[in-house]
Structure formats: C-alpha cells, structure tokens
PDB file of C-alpha atoms in Angstrom:
ATOM      1  CA  UNK K   1    -198.770  -8.438 -77.495  1.00  0.00           C
ATOM      2  CA  UNK K   2    -198.194  -7.348 -81.064  1.00  0.00           C
ATOM      3  CA  UNK K   3    -201.249  -5.164 -81.232  1.00  0.00           C
ATOM      4  CA  UNK K   4    -199.943  -3.213 -84.220  1.00  0.00           C
ATOM      5  CA  UNK K   5    -200.625  -5.326 -87.293  1.00  0.00           C
ATOM      6  CA  UNK K   6    -198.319  -3.480 -89.691  1.00  0.00           C
ATOM      7  CA  UNK K   7    -194.596  -3.611 -90.205  1.00  0.00           C
ATOM      8  CA  UNK K   8    -193.821  -0.297 -91.853  1.00  0.00           C
ATOM      9  CA  UNK K   9    -192.674  -2.091 -95.025  1.00  0.00           C
ATOM     10  CA  UNK K  10    -195.163  -1.645 -97.822  1.00  0.00           C
ATOM     11  CA  UNK K  11    -195.477  -2.849-101.389  1.00  0.00           C
ATOM     12  CA  UNK K  12    -198.558  -0.983-102.549  1.00  0.00           C
ATOM     13  CA  UNK K  13    -200.942  -3.474-104.064  1.00  0.00           C
ATOM     14  CA  UNK K  14    -200.934  -7.126-104.919  1.00  0.00           C
ATOM     15  CA  UNK K  15    -199.437  -6.571-108.387  1.00  0.00           C
ATOM     16  CA  UNK K  16    -196.355  -4.911-106.878  1.00  0.00           C
ATOM     17  CA  UNK K  17    -196.019  -7.673-104.301  1.00  0.00           C
ATOM     18  CA  UNK K  18    -196.225 -10.290-107.057  1.00  0.00           C
ATOM     19  CA  UNK K  19    -193.632  -8.447-109.198  1.00  0.00           C
ATOM     20  CA  UNK K  20    -191.198  -7.651-106.380  1.00  0.00           C
ATOM     21  CA  UNK K  21    -187.809  -9.382-106.317  1.00  0.00           C
ATOM     22  CA  UNK K  22    -187.885 -12.511-104.136  1.00  0.00           C
ATOM     23  CA  UNK K  23    -185.750 -10.900-101.414  1.00  0.00           C
ATOM     24  CA  UNK K  24    -188.081  -7.882-101.173  1.00  0.00           C
ATOM     25  CA  UNK K  25    -191.185 -10.066-100.977  1.00  0.00           C
ATOM     26  CA  UNK K  26    -189.578 -12.338 -98.399  1.00  0.00           C
ATOM     27  CA  UNK K  27    -188.446  -9.357 -96.322  1.00  0.00           C
ATOM     28  CA  UNK K  28    -191.952  -7.910 -96.353  1.00  0.00           C
ATOM     29  CA  UNK K  29    -193.393 -11.268 -95.318  1.00  0.00           C
ATOM     30  CA  UNK K  30    -190.825 -11.676 -92.521  1.00  0.00           C
ATOM     31  CA  UNK K  31    -192.225  -8.450 -91.082  1.00  0.00           C
ATOM     32  CA  UNK K  32    -195.623 -10.145 -90.993  1.00  0.00           C
ATOM     33  CA  UNK K  33    -194.508 -13.472 -89.489  1.00  0.00           C
ATOM     34  CA  UNK K  34    -191.032 -14.177 -88.157  1.00  0.00           C
ATOM     35  CA  UNK K  35    -190.537 -17.614 -89.691  1.00  0.00           C
ATOM     36  CA  UNK K  36    -188.003 -17.625 -92.532  1.00  0.00           C
ATOM     37  CA  UNK K  37    -189.336 -20.876 -93.977  1.00  0.00           C
ATOM     38  CA  UNK K  38    -192.903 -19.494 -93.915  1.00  0.00           C
ATOM     39  CA  UNK K  39    -191.868 -16.245 -95.634  1.00  0.00           C
ATOM     40  CA  UNK K  40    -189.839 -18.029 -98.285  1.00  0.00           C
ATOM     41  CA  UNK K  41    -192.658 -20.485 -98.960  1.00  0.00           C
ATOM     42  CA  UNK K  42    -195.313 -17.787 -99.348  1.00  0.00           C
ATOM     43  CA  UNK K  43    -192.989 -15.676-101.499  1.00  0.00           C
ATOM     44  CA  UNK K  44    -192.049 -18.623-103.728  1.00  0.00           C
ATOM     45  CA  UNK K  45    -195.669 -19.303-104.675  1.00  0.00           C
ATOM     46  CA  UNK K  46    -196.159 -15.911-106.306  1.00  0.00           C
ATOM     47  CA  UNK K  47    -197.924 -14.642-108.293  1.00  0.00           C
ATOM     48  CA  UNK K  48    -201.196 -14.700-106.407  1.00  0.00           C
ATOM     49  CA  UNK K  49    -204.306 -13.922-108.452  1.00  0.00           C
ATOM     50  CA  UNK K  50    -206.145 -12.311-105.528  1.00  0.00           C
ATOM     51  CA  UNK K  51    -205.447 -11.049-102.036  1.00  0.00           C
ATOM     52  CA  UNK K  52    -207.666 -13.842-100.717  1.00  0.00           C
ATOM     53  CA  UNK K  53    -205.448 -16.431-102.409  1.00  0.00           C
ATOM     54  CA  UNK K  54    -202.368 -14.820-100.836  1.00  0.00           C
ATOM     55  CA  UNK K  55    -204.022 -14.893 -97.410  1.00  0.00           C
ATOM     56  CA  UNK K  56    -205.062 -18.528 -97.916  1.00  0.00           C
ATOM     57  CA  UNK K  57    -201.476 -19.446 -98.821  1.00  0.00           C
ATOM     58  CA  UNK K  58    -200.215 -17.583 -95.753  1.00  0.00           C
ATOM     59  CA  UNK K  59    -202.672 -19.507 -93.566  1.00  0.00           C
ATOM     60  CA  UNK K  60    -201.706 -22.845 -95.102  1.00  0.00           C
ATOM     61  CA  UNK K  61    -198.009 -22.141 -94.599  1.00  0.00           C
ATOM     62  CA  UNK K  62    -198.773 -21.045 -91.027  1.00  0.00           C
ATOM     63  CA  UNK K  63    -200.499 -24.341 -90.264  1.00  0.00           C
ATOM     64  CA  UNK K  64    -197.435 -26.171 -91.574  1.00  0.00           C
ATOM     65  CA  UNK K  65    -194.935 -24.504 -89.230  1.00  0.00           C
ATOM     66  CA  UNK K  66    -192.862 -26.980 -87.270  1.00  0.00           C
ATOM     67  CA  UNK K  67    -192.559 -26.532 -83.534  1.00  0.00           C
ATOM     68  CA  UNK K  68    -189.153 -24.895 -83.934  1.00  0.00           C
ATOM     69  CA  UNK K  69    -190.446 -22.552 -86.654  1.00  0.00           C
ATOM     70  CA  UNK K  70    -193.390 -21.519 -84.492  1.00  0.00           C
ATOM     71  CA  UNK K  71    -190.964 -20.902 -81.619  1.00  0.00           C
ATOM     72  CA  UNK K  72    -188.831 -18.701 -83.901  1.00  0.00           C
ATOM     73  CA  UNK K  73    -191.856 -16.743 -85.109  1.00  0.00           C
ATOM     74  CA  UNK K  74    -193.141 -16.215 -81.562  1.00  0.00           C
ATOM     75  CA  UNK K  75    -189.649 -15.188 -80.415  1.00  0.00           C
ATOM     76  CA  UNK K  76    -189.702 -12.292 -82.903  1.00  0.00           C
ATOM     77  CA  UNK K  77    -192.936 -10.913 -81.446  1.00  0.00           C
ATOM     78  CA  UNK K  78    -192.853  -8.182 -78.836  1.00  0.00           C
ATOM     79  CA  UNK K  79    -195.222  -7.299 -76.049  1.00  0.00           C
ATOM     80  CA  UNK K  80    -195.479  -3.784 -74.723  1.00  0.00           C
ATOM     81  CA  UNK K  81    -198.331  -1.669 -73.430  1.00  0.00           C
ATOM     82  CA  UNK K  82    -199.465   1.164 -75.678  1.00  0.00           C
ATOM     83  CA  UNK K  83    -197.718   4.403 -74.717  1.00  0.00           C
ATOM     84  CA  UNK K  84    -201.016   6.242 -74.294  1.00  0.00           C
ATOM     85  CA  UNK K  85    -202.430   3.746 -71.771  1.00  0.00           C
ATOM     86  CA  UNK K  86    -203.304   5.193 -68.362  1.00  0.00           C
ATOM     87  CA  UNK K  87    -200.701   4.441 -65.663  1.00  0.00           C
ATOM     88  CA  UNK K  88    -202.901   1.936 -63.803  1.00  0.00           C
ATOM     89  CA  UNK K  89    -203.647   0.077 -67.022  1.00  0.00           C
ATOM     90  CA  UNK K  90    -199.945   0.052 -67.961  1.00  0.00           C
ATOM     91  CA  UNK K  91    -199.108  -1.445 -64.562  1.00  0.00           C
ATOM     92  CA  UNK K  92    -201.770  -4.147 -64.936  1.00  0.00           C
ATOM     93  CA  UNK K  93    -200.711  -4.876 -68.497  1.00  0.00           C
ATOM     94  CA  UNK K  94    -197.000  -5.013 -67.613  1.00  0.00           C
ATOM     95  CA  UNK K  95    -197.773  -7.495 -64.815  1.00  0.00           C
ATOM     96  CA  UNK K  96    -199.988  -9.616 -67.059  1.00  0.00           C
ATOM     97  CA  UNK K  97    -197.470  -9.655 -69.898  1.00  0.00           C
ATOM     98  CA  UNK K  98    -194.647 -10.616 -67.530  1.00  0.00           C
ATOM     99  CA  UNK K  99    -196.737 -13.426 -66.015  1.00  0.00           C
ATOM    100  CA  UNK K 100    -197.627 -14.687 -69.485  1.00  0.00           C
ATOM    101  CA  UNK K 101    -194.016 -14.599 -70.716  1.00  0.00           C
ATOM    102  CA  UNK K 102    -192.857 -16.349 -67.568  1.00  0.00           C
ATOM    103  CA  UNK K 103    -195.453 -19.094 -67.904  1.00  0.00           C
ATOM    104  CA  UNK K 104    -195.256 -19.722 -71.648  1.00  0.00           C
ATOM    105  CA  UNK K 105    -191.778 -18.476 -72.599  1.00  0.00           C
ATOM    106  CA  UNK K 106    -192.818 -16.151 -75.420  1.00  0.00           C
ATOM    107  CA  UNK K 107    -194.541 -12.821 -75.942  1.00  0.00           C
ATOM    108  CA  UNK K 108    -198.305 -12.649 -75.713  1.00  0.00           C
ATOM    109  CA  UNK K 109    -199.807 -12.448 -79.199  1.00  0.00           C
ATOM    110  CA  UNK K 110    -203.313 -11.396 -80.050  1.00  0.00           C
ATOM    111  CA  UNK K 111    -204.888 -10.099 -83.196  1.00  0.00           C
ATOM    112  CA  UNK K 112    -206.879  -6.965 -82.568  1.00  0.00           C
ATOM    113  CA  UNK K 113    -208.019  -6.695 -86.177  1.00  0.00           C
ATOM    114  CA  UNK K 114    -211.589  -5.434 -86.150  1.00  0.00           C
ATOM    115  CA  UNK K 115    -211.505  -4.357 -82.494  1.00  0.00           C
ATOM    116  CA  UNK K 116    -212.278  -0.699 -81.925  1.00  0.00           C
ATOM    117  CA  UNK K 117    -209.282   1.223 -80.516  1.00  0.00           C
ATOM    118  CA  UNK K 118    -211.233   2.148 -77.374  1.00  0.00           C
ATOM    119  CA  UNK K 119    -211.842  -1.555 -76.640  1.00  0.00           C
ATOM    120  CA  UNK K 120    -208.342  -2.894 -77.307  1.00  0.00           C
ATOM    121  CA  UNK K 121    -206.803  -2.474 -73.867  1.00  0.00           C
ATOM    122  CA  UNK K 122    -209.743  -4.190 -72.171  1.00  0.00           C
ATOM    123  CA  UNK K 123    -209.666  -6.983 -74.763  1.00  0.00           C
ATOM    124  CA  UNK K 124    -205.950  -7.570 -74.206  1.00  0.00           C
ATOM    125  CA  UNK K 125    -206.220  -7.589 -70.415  1.00  0.00           C
ATOM    126  CA  UNK K 126    -209.174  -9.991 -70.525  1.00  0.00           C
ATOM    127  CA  UNK K 127    -207.379 -12.282 -72.973  1.00  0.00           C
ATOM    128  CA  UNK K 128    -204.218 -12.400 -70.862  1.00  0.00           C
ATOM    129  CA  UNK K 129    -206.216 -13.284 -67.758  1.00  0.00           C
ATOM    130  CA  UNK K 130    -208.133 -15.962 -69.625  1.00  0.00           C
ATOM    131  CA  UNK K 131    -205.159 -17.475 -71.433  1.00  0.00           C
ATOM    132  CA  UNK K 132    -202.948 -17.648 -68.328  1.00  0.00           C
ATOM    133  CA  UNK K 133    -205.247 -20.493 -67.233  1.00  0.00           C
ATOM    134  CA  UNK K 134    -204.416 -22.559 -70.322  1.00  0.00           C
ATOM    135  CA  UNK K 135    -202.167 -25.580 -70.243  1.00  0.00           C
ATOM    136  CA  UNK K 136    -198.920 -25.008 -72.177  1.00  0.00           C
ATOM    137  CA  UNK K 137    -199.896 -27.103 -75.220  1.00  0.00           C
ATOM    138  CA  UNK K 138    -203.382 -25.582 -75.314  1.00  0.00           C
ATOM    139  CA  UNK K 139    -201.886 -22.090 -75.227  1.00  0.00           C
ATOM    140  CA  UNK K 140    -199.438 -22.988 -77.961  1.00  0.00           C
ATOM    141  CA  UNK K 141    -202.408 -23.783 -80.226  1.00  0.00           C
ATOM    142  CA  UNK K 142    -204.134 -20.522 -79.261  1.00  0.00           C
ATOM    143  CA  UNK K 143    -200.955 -18.487 -79.786  1.00  0.00           C
ATOM    144  CA  UNK K 144    -200.391 -20.099 -83.204  1.00  0.00           C
ATOM    145  CA  UNK K 145    -203.950 -19.245 -84.230  1.00  0.00           C
ATOM    146  CA  UNK K 146    -203.591 -15.653 -83.013  1.00  0.00           C
ATOM    147  CA  UNK K 147    -200.271 -15.379 -84.865  1.00  0.00           C
ATOM    148  CA  UNK K 148    -201.967 -16.523 -88.096  1.00  0.00           C
ATOM    149  CA  UNK K 149    -204.746 -13.945 -87.606  1.00  0.00           C
ATOM    150  CA  UNK K 150    -202.191 -11.249 -86.817  1.00  0.00           C
ATOM    151  CA  UNK K 151    -200.149 -12.243 -89.859  1.00  0.00           C
ATOM    152  CA  UNK K 152    -203.213 -11.904 -92.114  1.00  0.00           C
ATOM    153  CA  UNK K 153    -203.850  -8.382 -90.815  1.00  0.00           C
ATOM    154  CA  UNK K 154    -200.201  -7.455 -91.294  1.00  0.00           C
ATOM    155  CA  UNK K 155    -200.220  -8.753 -94.866  1.00  0.00           C
ATOM    156  CA  UNK K 156    -203.379  -6.786 -95.675  1.00  0.00           C
ATOM    157  CA  UNK K 157    -201.822  -3.620 -94.317  1.00  0.00           C
ATOM    158  CA  UNK K 158    -198.444  -4.221 -95.903  1.00  0.00           C
ATOM    159  CA  UNK K 159    -199.768  -4.609 -99.397  1.00  0.00           C
ATOM    160  CA  UNK K 160    -202.438  -1.970 -98.769  1.00  0.00           C
ATOM    161  CA  UNK K 161    -205.108  -4.330-100.020  1.00  0.00           C
ATOM    162  CA  UNK K 162    -207.807  -3.101 -97.685  1.00  0.00           C
ATOM    163  CA  UNK K 163    -209.084   0.395 -97.002  1.00  0.00           C
ATOM    164  CA  UNK K 164    -206.675   2.406 -94.891  1.00  0.00           C
ATOM    165  CA  UNK K 165    -207.434   1.771 -91.242  1.00  0.00           C
ATOM    166  CA  UNK K 166    -205.889   3.539 -88.249  1.00  0.00           C
ATOM    167  CA  UNK K 167    -203.979   0.392 -87.280  1.00  0.00           C
ATOM    168  CA  UNK K 168    -202.316   0.405 -90.724  1.00  0.00           C
ATOM    169  CA  UNK K 169    -201.005   3.952 -90.339  1.00  0.00           C
ATOM    170  CA  UNK K 170    -197.444   4.317 -89.130  1.00  0.00           C
TER     171      UNK K 170
END
C-alpha cells in the first residue's frame, strides 16, 4: 500500500541534495523509488535548480522505466494496514491487499498525498475494490502512475522541500 511517503533518509534542502556524494543521493532516491536505474539517472542529472525541476526529472525517469525496472520498483513496495486501524478495517484491508497481490503479483501502491488522515483508510479500501476490476495491463499503468505520485511525495519529504506535514514525520 505504501501509504507512508517518506523513507526516513533526509538531506535537508535541495542544495544539500545537489551537493551530496553520488552514492548518498542515489541511496536517498532508492528510498523513494526502488529502481536502481531510475535513482542513478535522477542522481546523475544534478544539480537541479528548483525542486520542481527535480520532480520533473523524477517523473520523466519514471515514465522511462522498462517493464523489468517497474517490476523491481513495485517489488520493493510493501502493503500493510496501519497499526491504528480498527480490527474490522484491518481484516477488510488484509483481505483486499491479499486479493490484490494474488491478482497482480505486487503490492498495492497508492499515493495518499493530500488526503486527510481520517479519510485514508476509506480511500485505500475503495481504491483496492475499484482496481481489482482492472485488467492486468490496465492496472500496471495505474500502479506505475501511483508509484510516480508516491515517489514525488517521498522526494518532497526526503529533501524537506515542502512544509512539514504529518506524513513526513517519522
């Protein structure tokens, strides 16, 4: 499900990200998207003049992922219900996540950036139900788009480029 958009690795600010050694920048980026080629590509194009240019480069590299690279990135994602979810919701979410993984072969990914915490569980359950009806190739496109959105949120949090939000706190 990957509801938490942050990785715990932070390089405070774009200037620090731009100045970081290549291995540190690549490691941070791997925490945002699990494709090595993607992380190396985004890291190699530093320095970025603005956060928006970094996010645009991340999107572009995300669109260029091969099928195998997308598979690798999706394989690094995890899906687990939030620990504070009520028992009935956890049961429903566990069942939905298992059905999704069984049908599509990878963890359910969704970006919850901009969704109020009180609405997240309902949004995830509704999305799982809706997306289980997708054909495999259609869902692959949806999952790739959600991964790009999730990656953008993770990058923003990781470089602390946006105001501190609860989902960026670890």
